[in-house]
PDB file of C-alpha atoms in Angstrom:
ATOM      1  CA  UNK Q   1      -8.111  -5.736  -2.659  1.00 89.00           C
ATOM      2  CA  UNK Q   2      -5.300  -6.879  -4.942  1.00 90.00           C
ATOM      3  CA  UNK Q   3      -4.622 -10.137  -6.776  1.00 91.00           C
ATOM      4  CA  UNK Q   4      -1.268 -10.813  -8.418  1.00 92.00           C
ATOM      5  CA  UNK Q   5      -0.329 -13.446 -10.971  1.00 90.00           C
ATOM      6  CA  UNK Q   6       2.028 -14.186 -13.855  1.00 90.00           C
ATOM      7  CA  UNK Q   7       1.547 -11.944 -16.873  1.00 88.00           C
ATOM      8  CA  UNK Q   8       2.745  -8.884 -18.784  1.00 85.00           C
ATOM      9  CA  UNK Q   9      -0.144  -6.502 -18.194  1.00 82.00           C
ATOM     10  CA  UNK Q  10       1.280  -4.711 -15.137  1.00 79.00           C
ATOM     11  CA  UNK Q  11      -1.287  -3.175 -12.811  1.00 81.00           C
ATOM     12  CA  UNK Q  12      -4.892  -3.351 -13.962  1.00 74.00           C
ATOM     13  CA  UNK Q  13      -7.163  -0.785 -12.328  1.00 70.00           C
ATOM     14  CA  UNK Q  14     -10.589  -2.449 -12.456  1.00 59.00           C
ATOM     15  CA  UNK Q  15     -12.320   0.884 -11.839  1.00 64.00           C
ATOM     16  CA  UNK Q  16     -10.563   2.328 -14.881  1.00 63.00           C
ATOM     17  CA  UNK Q  17     -11.462  -0.659 -17.044  1.00 65.00           C
ATOM     18  CA  UNK Q  18     -15.126  -0.229 -16.113  1.00 60.00           C
ATOM     19  CA  UNK Q  19     -14.962   3.576 -16.557  1.00 61.00           C
ATOM     20  CA  UNK Q  20     -15.537   4.187 -12.826  1.00 61.00           C
ATOM     21  CA  UNK Q  21     -12.127   5.783 -12.216  1.00 62.00           C
ATOM     22  CA  UNK Q  22     -11.329   9.492 -12.502  1.00 62.00           C
ATOM     23  CA  UNK Q  23      -8.144  10.729 -14.181  1.00 66.00           C
ATOM     24  CA  UNK Q  24      -6.315  11.487 -10.921  1.00 62.00           C
ATOM     25  CA  UNK Q  25      -7.059   8.039  -9.488  1.00 64.00           C
ATOM     26  CA  UNK Q  26      -5.978   6.356 -12.733  1.00 70.00           C
ATOM     27  CA  UNK Q  27      -2.731   8.354 -12.685  1.00 74.00           C
ATOM     28  CA  UNK Q  28      -2.114   7.240  -9.103  1.00 64.00           C
ATOM     29  CA  UNK Q  29      -2.492   3.576 -10.058  1.00 73.00           C
ATOM     30  CA  UNK Q  30      -0.225   3.915 -13.110  1.00 78.00           C
ATOM     31  CA  UNK Q  31       2.439   5.448 -10.855  1.00 84.00           C
ATOM     32  CA  UNK Q  32       2.614   2.140  -8.983  1.00 87.00           C
ATOM     33  CA  UNK Q  33       3.987   0.447 -12.111  1.00 86.00           C
ATOM     34  CA  UNK Q  34       6.960   2.813 -11.978  1.00 88.00           C
ATOM     35  CA  UNK Q  35       7.661   1.990  -8.341  1.00 90.00           C
ATOM     36  CA  UNK Q  36       7.449  -1.780  -8.819  1.00 91.00           C
ATOM     37  CA  UNK Q  37       9.547  -1.648 -11.988  1.00 89.00           C
ATOM     38  CA  UNK Q  38      12.247   0.389 -10.272  1.00 87.00           C
ATOM     39  CA  UNK Q  39      12.247  -1.950  -7.296  1.00 89.00           C
ATOM     40  CA  UNK Q  40      12.109  -5.366  -8.946  1.00 88.00           C
ATOM     41  CA  UNK Q  41      12.738  -5.091 -12.707  1.00 82.00           C
ATOM     42  CA  UNK Q  42      16.212  -3.595 -13.072  1.00 80.00           C
ATOM     43  CA  UNK Q  43      17.687  -6.803 -14.523  1.00 80.00           C
ATOM     44  CA  UNK Q  44      14.594  -8.588 -15.836  1.00 81.00           C
ATOM     45  CA  UNK Q  45      11.058  -7.910 -16.967  1.00 81.00           C
ATOM     46  CA  UNK Q  46       8.518  -7.444 -14.227  1.00 81.00           C
ATOM     47  CA  UNK Q  47       6.407 -10.389 -15.433  1.00 84.00           C
ATOM     48  CA  UNK Q  48       3.471  -9.260 -13.333  1.00 89.00           C
ATOM     49  CA  UNK Q  49      -0.233  -8.762 -13.677  1.00 88.00           C
ATOM     50  CA  UNK Q  50      -1.934  -7.211 -10.656  1.00 88.00           C
ATOM     51  CA  UNK Q  51      -5.638  -6.439 -10.414  1.00 86.00           C
ATOM     52  CA  UNK Q  52      -6.631  -3.755  -7.934  1.00 85.00           C
ATOM     53  CA  UNK Q  53     -10.161  -2.754  -7.010  1.00 84.00           C
ATOM     54  CA  UNK Q  54     -12.295  -1.090  -4.348  1.00 79.00           C
ATOM     55  CA  UNK Q  55     -14.722  -3.854  -3.392  1.00 80.00           C
ATOM     56  CA  UNK Q  56     -18.438  -2.981  -3.352  1.00 73.00           C
ATOM     57  CA  UNK Q  57     -17.834   0.520  -4.681  1.00 70.00           C
ATOM     58  CA  UNK Q  58     -20.454   1.460  -7.237  1.00 65.00           C
ATOM     59  CA  UNK Q  59     -20.303   5.240  -7.486  1.00 69.00           C
ATOM     60  CA  UNK Q  60     -16.852   5.705  -8.994  1.00 61.00           C
ATOM     61  CA  UNK Q  61     -13.601   6.851  -7.404  1.00 66.00           C
ATOM     62  CA  UNK Q  62     -11.421   9.932  -7.847  1.00 57.00           C
ATOM     63  CA  UNK Q  63      -8.205  11.173  -6.253  1.00 60.00           C
ATOM     64  CA  UNK Q  64      -4.896   9.481  -5.462  1.00 76.00           C
ATOM     65  CA  UNK Q  65      -5.118   9.400  -1.653  1.00 85.00           C
ATOM     66  CA  UNK Q  66      -5.447   5.608  -1.752  1.00 86.00           C
ATOM     67  CA  UNK Q  67      -2.441   4.928  -3.992  1.00 90.00           C
ATOM     68  CA  UNK Q  68      -0.185   3.957  -1.070  1.00 94.00           C
ATOM     69  CA  UNK Q  69      -2.878   1.598   0.245  1.00 93.00           C
ATOM     70  CA  UNK Q  70      -3.146   0.040  -3.223  1.00 91.00           C
ATOM     71  CA  UNK Q  71       0.615  -0.514  -3.262  1.00 94.00           C
ATOM     72  CA  UNK Q  72       0.535  -2.093   0.207  1.00 96.00           C
ATOM     73  CA  UNK Q  73      -2.182  -4.469  -1.019  1.00 94.00           C
ATOM     74  CA  UNK Q  74      -0.084  -5.464  -4.039  1.00 93.00           C
ATOM     75  CA  UNK Q  75       3.036  -6.031  -1.890  1.00 96.00           C
ATOM     76  CA  UNK Q  76       0.962  -8.101   0.531  1.00 97.00           C
ATOM     77  CA  UNK Q  77      -0.339 -10.252  -2.322  1.00 95.00           C
ATOM     78  CA  UNK Q  78       3.134 -10.717  -3.805  1.00 95.00           C
ATOM     79  CA  UNK Q  79       4.835 -11.510  -0.498  1.00 97.00           C
ATOM     80  CA  UNK Q  80       2.008 -13.634   0.902  1.00 97.00           C
ATOM     81  CA  UNK Q  81       2.140 -11.648   4.146  1.00 97.00           C
ATOM     82  CA  UNK Q  82      -1.266 -10.350   5.326  1.00 97.00           C
ATOM     83  CA  UNK Q  83      -1.749  -6.744   6.394  1.00 97.00           C
ATOM     84  CA  UNK Q  84      -3.388  -5.606   9.626  1.00 96.00           C
ATOM     85  CA  UNK Q  85      -7.056  -4.781   9.268  1.00 95.00           C
ATOM     86  CA  UNK Q  86      -7.172  -2.481  12.300  1.00 97.00           C
ATOM     87  CA  UNK Q  87      -5.103   0.263  10.648  1.00 98.00           C
ATOM     88  CA  UNK Q  88      -6.604   2.659   8.116  1.00 97.00           C
ATOM     89  CA  UNK Q  89      -4.287   4.077   5.447  1.00 97.00           C
ATOM     90  CA  UNK Q  90      -4.270   7.335   3.542  1.00 96.00           C
ATOM     91  CA  UNK Q  91      -1.498   8.832   1.449  1.00 95.00           C
ATOM     92  CA  UNK Q  92      -0.466   9.343  -2.122  1.00 93.00           C
ATOM     93  CA  UNK Q  93       2.779   7.744  -3.314  1.00 93.00           C
ATOM     94  CA  UNK Q  94       5.222   8.714  -6.059  1.00 93.00           C
ATOM     95  CA  UNK Q  95       7.364   6.449  -8.235  1.00 91.00           C
ATOM     96  CA  UNK Q  96      10.197   6.614  -5.695  1.00 94.00           C
ATOM     97  CA  UNK Q  97       7.997   5.220  -2.913  1.00 94.00           C
ATOM     98  CA  UNK Q  98       7.768   8.536  -1.081  1.00 96.00           C
ATOM     99  CA  UNK Q  99       4.469   9.195   0.698  1.00 96.00           C
ATOM    100  CA  UNK Q 100       2.897  12.475  -0.404  1.00 94.00           C
ATOM    101  CA  UNK Q 101       0.362  14.686   1.417  1.00 94.00           C
ATOM    102  CA  UNK Q 102      -3.387  14.361   0.952  1.00 93.00           C
ATOM    103  CA  UNK Q 103      -6.455  16.475   1.662  1.00 93.00           C
ATOM    104  CA  UNK Q 104      -9.032  16.027   4.404  1.00 94.00           C
ATOM    105  CA  UNK Q 105      -6.627  14.332   6.808  1.00 96.00           C
ATOM    106  CA  UNK Q 106      -8.587  15.354   9.926  1.00 97.00           C
ATOM    107  CA  UNK Q 107     -11.905  14.123   8.548  1.00 97.00           C
ATOM    108  CA  UNK Q 108     -10.338  10.815   7.512  1.00 96.00           C
ATOM    109  CA  UNK Q 109      -8.766  10.197  10.926  1.00 98.00           C
ATOM    110  CA  UNK Q 110     -11.914  11.169  12.800  1.00 98.00           C
ATOM    111  CA  UNK Q 111     -14.100   9.091  10.483  1.00 97.00           C
ATOM    112  CA  UNK Q 112     -12.084   5.936  11.130  1.00 97.00           C
ATOM    113  CA  UNK Q 113     -11.912   6.727  14.845  1.00 98.00           C
ATOM    114  CA  UNK Q 114     -15.718   6.966  14.978  1.00 98.00           C
ATOM    115  CA  UNK Q 115     -16.033   3.548  13.304  1.00 97.00           C
ATOM    116  CA  UNK Q 116     -13.547   2.020  15.764  1.00 97.00           C
ATOM    117  CA  UNK Q 117     -15.387   3.583  18.699  1.00 97.00           C
ATOM    118  CA  UNK Q 118     -18.664   2.039  17.503  1.00 97.00           C
ATOM    119  CA  UNK Q 119     -16.966  -1.348  17.190  1.00 95.00           C
ATOM    120  CA  UNK Q 120     -15.143  -0.862  20.486  1.00 97.00           C
ATOM    121  CA  UNK Q 121     -11.684   0.634  20.963  1.00 97.00           C
ATOM    122  CA  UNK Q 122      -9.113  -2.109  21.529  1.00 96.00           C
ATOM    123  CA  UNK Q 123      -5.877  -0.153  21.793  1.00 96.00           C
ATOM    124  CA  UNK Q 124      -4.607  -1.693  18.544  1.00 97.00           C
ATOM    125  CA  UNK Q 125      -6.504   0.489  16.081  1.00 98.00           C
ATOM    126  CA  UNK Q 126      -5.128   3.514  14.311  1.00 98.00           C
ATOM    127  CA  UNK Q 127      -4.310   5.294  11.092  1.00 98.00           C
ATOM    128  CA  UNK Q 128      -1.264   5.680   8.845  1.00 98.00           C
ATOM    129  CA  UNK Q 129      -0.931   9.166   7.366  1.00 97.00           C
ATOM    130  CA  UNK Q 130       1.768  11.048   5.415  1.00 97.00           C
ATOM    131  CA  UNK Q 131       4.350  12.683   7.663  1.00 97.00           C
ATOM    132  CA  UNK Q 132       3.926  15.818   5.560  1.00 96.00           C
ATOM    133  CA  UNK Q 133       0.343  16.129   6.860  1.00 96.00           C
ATOM    134  CA  UNK Q 134       1.337  16.415  10.547  1.00 96.00           C
ATOM    135  CA  UNK Q 135       1.154  20.224  10.485  1.00 95.00           C
ATOM    136  CA  UNK Q 136      -2.439  19.983   9.192  1.00 91.00           C
ATOM    137  CA  UNK Q 137      -3.730  18.039  12.203  1.00 96.00           C
ATOM    138  CA  UNK Q 138      -6.499  19.677  14.197  1.00 97.00           C
ATOM    139  CA  UNK Q 139      -8.359  16.761  15.761  1.00 97.00           C
ATOM    140  CA  UNK Q 140     -11.288  16.760  18.140  1.00 97.00           C
ATOM    141  CA  UNK Q 141     -10.500  16.317  21.840  1.00 97.00           C
ATOM    142  CA  UNK Q 142     -11.977  12.820  21.944  1.00 97.00           C
ATOM    143  CA  UNK Q 143      -9.415  11.539  19.433  1.00 98.00           C
ATOM    144  CA  UNK Q 144      -6.516  13.289  21.164  1.00 97.00           C
ATOM    145  CA  UNK Q 145      -7.508  11.807  24.537  1.00 97.00           C
ATOM    146  CA  UNK Q 146      -7.722   8.304  23.015  1.00 98.00           C
ATOM    147  CA  UNK Q 147      -4.252   8.731  21.478  1.00 98.00           C
ATOM    148  CA  UNK Q 148      -2.809   9.939  24.799  1.00 97.00           C
ATOM    149  CA  UNK Q 149      -4.297   6.849  26.498  1.00 97.00           C
ATOM    150  CA  UNK Q 150      -2.820   4.545  23.800  1.00 97.00           C
ATOM    151  CA  UNK Q 151      -6.324   3.477  22.803  1.00 98.00           C
ATOM    152  CA  UNK Q 152      -5.883   4.847  19.276  1.00 98.00           C
ATOM    153  CA  UNK Q 153      -2.740   5.473  17.257  1.00 98.00           C
ATOM    154  CA  UNK Q 154      -1.640   7.870  14.535  1.00 98.00           C
ATOM    155  CA  UNK Q 155       1.449   6.799  12.577  1.00 98.00           C
ATOM    156  CA  UNK Q 156       3.122   9.294  10.233  1.00 98.00           C
ATOM    157  CA  UNK Q 157       5.321   7.793   7.505  1.00 98.00           C
ATOM    158  CA  UNK Q 158       7.664   9.136   4.830  1.00 98.00           C
ATOM    159  CA  UNK Q 159       8.168   6.007   2.713  1.00 97.00           C
ATOM    160  CA  UNK Q 160       6.361   2.875   1.589  1.00 97.00           C
ATOM    161  CA  UNK Q 161       8.895   0.811   3.538  1.00 97.00           C
ATOM    162  CA  UNK Q 162       7.763   2.346   6.840  1.00 98.00           C
ATOM    163  CA  UNK Q 163       4.096   1.722   6.075  1.00 98.00           C
ATOM    164  CA  UNK Q 164       4.469  -1.894   4.982  1.00 98.00           C
ATOM    165  CA  UNK Q 165       6.427  -2.674   8.160  1.00 98.00           C
ATOM    166  CA  UNK Q 166       3.667  -1.176  10.317  1.00 98.00           C
ATOM    167  CA  UNK Q 167       1.007  -3.120   8.438  1.00 98.00           C
ATOM    168  CA  UNK Q 168       2.765  -6.506   8.422  1.00 98.00           C
ATOM    169  CA  UNK Q 169       5.204  -6.468  11.332  1.00 97.00           C
ATOM    170  CA  UNK Q 170       7.854  -7.764   8.887  1.00 98.00           C
ATOM    171  CA  UNK Q 171      10.940  -5.758   7.786  1.00 97.00           C
ATOM    172  CA  UNK Q 172      10.626  -4.308   4.280  1.00 97.00           C
ATOM    173  CA  UNK Q 173      14.243  -5.156   3.455  1.00 95.00           C
ATOM    174  CA  UNK Q 174      17.165  -3.074   2.183  1.00 92.00           C
ATOM    175  CA  UNK Q 175      19.085  -4.438  -0.831  1.00 89.00           C
ATOM    176  CA  UNK Q 176      22.755  -5.324  -0.404  1.00 89.00           C
ATOM    177  CA  UNK Q 177      25.548  -4.365  -2.828  1.00 86.00           C
ATOM    178  CA  UNK Q 178      24.348  -7.068  -5.226  1.00 84.00           C
ATOM    179  CA  UNK Q 179      20.722  -5.924  -5.136  1.00 83.00           C
ATOM    180  CA  UNK Q 180      19.589  -8.877  -2.995  1.00 89.00           C
ATOM    181  CA  UNK Q 181      17.041  -8.401  -0.245  1.00 93.00           C
ATOM    182  CA  UNK Q 182      17.426  -9.954   3.245  1.00 96.00           C
ATOM    183  CA  UNK Q 183      15.874 -13.414   3.552  1.00 96.00           C
ATOM    184  CA  UNK Q 184      12.300 -13.333   4.826  1.00 97.00           C
ATOM    185  CA  UNK Q 185      11.793  -9.606   4.275  1.00 97.00           C
ATOM    186  CA  UNK Q 186       8.728  -8.311   2.397  1.00 97.00           C
ATOM    187  CA  UNK Q 187      10.786  -7.321  -0.635  1.00 97.00           C
ATOM    188  CA  UNK Q 188      12.649 -10.649  -0.614  1.00 96.00           C
ATOM    189  CA  UNK Q 189       9.378 -12.589  -0.635  1.00 97.00           C
ATOM    190  CA  UNK Q 190       7.920 -10.346  -3.352  1.00 95.00           C
ATOM    191  CA  UNK Q 191      11.082 -10.671  -5.442  1.00 94.00           C
ATOM    192  CA  UNK Q 192      11.016 -14.465  -5.164  1.00 94.00           C
ATOM    193  CA  UNK Q 193       7.389 -14.524  -6.321  1.00 94.00           C
ATOM    194  CA  UNK Q 194       8.211 -12.304  -9.298  1.00 92.00           C
ATOM    195  CA  UNK Q 195      11.069 -14.661 -10.238  1.00 91.00           C
ATOM    196  CA  UNK Q 196       8.559 -17.537 -10.231  1.00 92.00           C
ATOM    197  CA  UNK Q 197       6.206 -15.534 -12.441  1.00 91.00           C
ATOM    198  CA  UNK Q 198       9.033 -14.885 -14.919  1.00 87.00           C
ATOM    199  CA  UNK Q 199       9.934 -18.581 -15.069  1.00 89.00           C
ATOM    200  CA  UNK Q 200       6.301 -19.402 -15.875  1.00 89.00           C
ATOM    201  CA  UNK Q 201       6.282 -16.815 -18.676  1.00 86.00           C
ATOM    202  CA  UNK Q 202       9.629 -17.967 -20.078  1.00 82.00           C
ATOM    203  CA  UNK Q 203       8.413 -21.576 -20.162  1.00 84.00           C
ATOM    204  CA  UNK Q 204       5.155 -20.565 -21.844  1.00 76.00           C
ATOM    205  CA  UNK Q 205       7.018 -18.524 -24.477  1.00 71.00           C
ATOM    206  CA  UNK Q 206       9.508 -21.272 -25.419  1.00 62.00           C
TER     207      UNK Q 206
END
């Protein structure tokens, strides 16, 4: 989960603060600051505090396979647009918003498929994976048959923009020549919220 509010702290990794986060996971979270700064803080300070955590996780966390999911959660919180809960996400992300490959892609897909099967396949469930992991796929026949019948879906993405559109059904938004995002897009809504946060900080600092 992610909560965003006015502040100067950037992204706070609760697992890191409580010494439950490994170095690779902490690096993945810190990378998100670079992406958000490059996207929204070219002409002003970011003015953001975002708290990110894995709820009900007590054994610690390592690896950066969830960094794209953490970024989607932050963008959802900023924009106010909820994300689908019937899609699982895996994928590392760099500061440019490019989705990077991860390990164990087959086990992750099959694990989520098994959970969906227990709950009942609806035809709307699926996973979002890095496009660079496509060549690593070697899935059991049951998953392949479900995909062929459109009862389960595997989406391969290259960029954060593609993933956030799949998760929200709302365009991410491409900036125009003046750096403005299209009205109603995810990045427009996030940018407007960040402008509000900056106004709050400016008023508090006067």
